Amino acid sequence: MTRARQSGRQPTRDRRAPRRAGPSMLKQIRSLLSRDDDDRGPDGKPRVTLQKALDRKWLEVWYQPKFDLATRKMVGAEALVRVRHPEHGVLAPFAFLPGAGEAAMLAMTERVIAEALRDWEHCRAVGAPELKLAVNVPANAFVRLPIARMIRDGRPRSTEWPGLILEVTEDQVMNDLDVANEVAAELRSQNCGLAVDDFGAGYSSLARLRQLPFTELKIDRAYVTDCHTDRTNAGMLETIVELAKRFELKTVAEGIETPHESHKLQGIGCLVGQGYLFAKPMPKDQFIATLQRHTGKRAPEPSRWNPFASAPKLRTGT
């Protein structure tokens, strides 16, 4: 530039100077900035953090119905969590729960309980006020959240309200048994029951069952699979059901997938069943519509009954 001035020539512009971004380049930059780095895992499958799903309001509460194995009547439903991603569609829990922080898990539990309390009003509106909704309470939430107060403040004021069922694993509550017993007592005052989830999967024992006022025993799906042909599973199921009767606990079998499993469970005295044989998890609106169709009616035999074939498919990544 100095030489140019000395020679009287105008200084030339450095060819390496950055150019102004055009419309196409700006579009590419915006696209890169808006991409979500956690929307796919290392394996390329859809992933998202639970906190992000909460912040973006992607979380949805779905329901999987429970049926009386003898009458085939819908008697309850479990509230389940799904994420509806704007690009990847509906994601199952394995896509957003692993690695979730405690704060996010607590916030998720609060939301599910609040929605379950509100959704019972829809059950009553279609003629099923006796239907009990169940909420799975994750680790630490049972003793860390003011669950009893949340239910007391948010519960329907109708005298028909049958209460919630809170499903917990033994390991969750045994670490702080005194607090757990206080919470359980408060829940009883709100007409809420307590279910042992995945019974048989961990370190279940008779002594532990007597330490908390459980009302239901939910049999782990590992014992349900092929129970009509697997003698070991059949023997374990018979023992569990007999144990539940002695403790005056309602038995609920999860993961029922074939009519043979359903008939075997009914034969040994299991009261309630849940699984893909009867119904897949479904969005709330579909659940209420299904409940309305079957209110007060005996459902067809499960071997010929598949009203949920059109339920939205989950992205499994497989």
PDB file of N, CA and C in Angstrom, residues 1 9 24 43 83 86 101 128 139-140 213 222 224 310:
ATOM      1  N   MET A   1       0.841  -1.194   0.000  1.00  0.00           N
ATOM      2  CA  MET A   1       0.000   0.000   0.000  1.00  0.00           C
ATOM      3  C   MET A   1       0.880   1.249   0.000  1.00  0.00           C
ATOM      4  N   ARG A   9      -0.435   5.110  -7.574  1.00  0.00           N
ATOM      5  CA  ARG A   9      -1.539   4.199  -7.900  1.00  0.00           C
ATOM      6  C   ARG A   9      -2.465   4.046  -6.702  1.00  0.00           C
ATOM      7  N   SER A  24     -27.874 -17.735   0.022  1.00  0.00           N
ATOM      8  CA  SER A  24     -27.721 -19.191   0.145  1.00  0.00           C
ATOM      9  C   SER A  24     -26.782 -19.554   1.283  1.00  0.00           C
ATOM     10  N   ASP A  43     -24.609 -44.050  17.709  1.00  0.00           N
ATOM     11  CA  ASP A  43     -24.993 -45.118  16.788  1.00  0.00           C
ATOM     12  C   ASP A  43     -25.890 -44.628  15.663  1.00  0.00           C
ATOM     13  N   VAL A  83     -41.902 -38.984  23.733  1.00  0.00           N
ATOM     14  CA  VAL A  83     -41.475 -37.697  23.192  1.00  0.00           C
ATOM     15  C   VAL A  83     -41.884 -37.639  21.724  1.00  0.00           C
ATOM     16  N   PRO A  86     -40.097 -33.220  16.492  1.00  0.00           N
ATOM     17  CA  PRO A  86     -40.579 -32.618  15.244  1.00  0.00           C
ATOM     18  C   PRO A  86     -40.013 -33.263  13.989  1.00  0.00           C
ATOM     19  N   GLY A 101     -30.853 -36.294  34.105  1.00  0.00           N
ATOM     20  CA  GLY A 101     -30.522 -35.798  35.431  1.00  0.00           C
ATOM     21  C   GLY A 101     -31.691 -35.906  36.386  1.00  0.00           C
ATOM     22  N   ALA A 128     -66.609 -44.186  32.811  1.00  0.00           N
ATOM     23  CA  ALA A 128     -65.722 -45.115  33.513  1.00  0.00           C
ATOM     24  C   ALA A 128     -65.092 -44.441  34.728  1.00  0.00           C
ATOM     25  N   ALA A 139     -36.769 -43.564  40.338  1.00  0.00           N
ATOM     26  CA  ALA A 139     -35.907 -43.554  41.512  1.00  0.00           C
ATOM     27  C   ALA A 139     -35.837 -42.166  42.150  1.00  0.00           C
ATOM     28  N   ASN A 140     -35.894 -42.148  43.463  1.00  0.00           N
ATOM     29  CA  ASN A 140     -35.778 -40.947  44.308  1.00  0.00           C
ATOM     30  C   ASN A 140     -37.020 -40.054  44.308  1.00  0.00           C
ATOM     31  N   PRO A 213     -47.046 -50.571  52.992  1.00  0.00           N
ATOM     32  CA  PRO A 213     -48.448 -50.951  52.757  1.00  0.00           C
ATOM     33  C   PRO A 213     -48.788 -51.033  51.268  1.00  0.00           C
ATOM     34  N   ALA A 222     -40.564 -61.001  32.734  1.00  0.00           N
ATOM     35  CA  ALA A 222     -39.674 -62.145  32.528  1.00  0.00           C
ATOM     36  C   ALA A 222     -40.342 -63.453  32.923  1.00  0.00           C
ATOM     37  N   VAL A 224     -43.629 -63.904  32.784  1.00  0.00           N
ATOM     38  CA  VAL A 224     -44.837 -64.057  31.969  1.00  0.00           C
ATOM     39  C   VAL A 224     -44.525 -64.715  30.628  1.00  0.00           C
ATOM     40  N   SER A 310     -53.864 -49.817  14.403  1.00  0.00           N
ATOM     41  CA  SER A 310     -53.513 -48.568  13.744  1.00  0.00           C
ATOM     42  C   SER A 310     -52.808 -47.590  14.664  1.00  0.00           C
TER      43      SER A 310
END
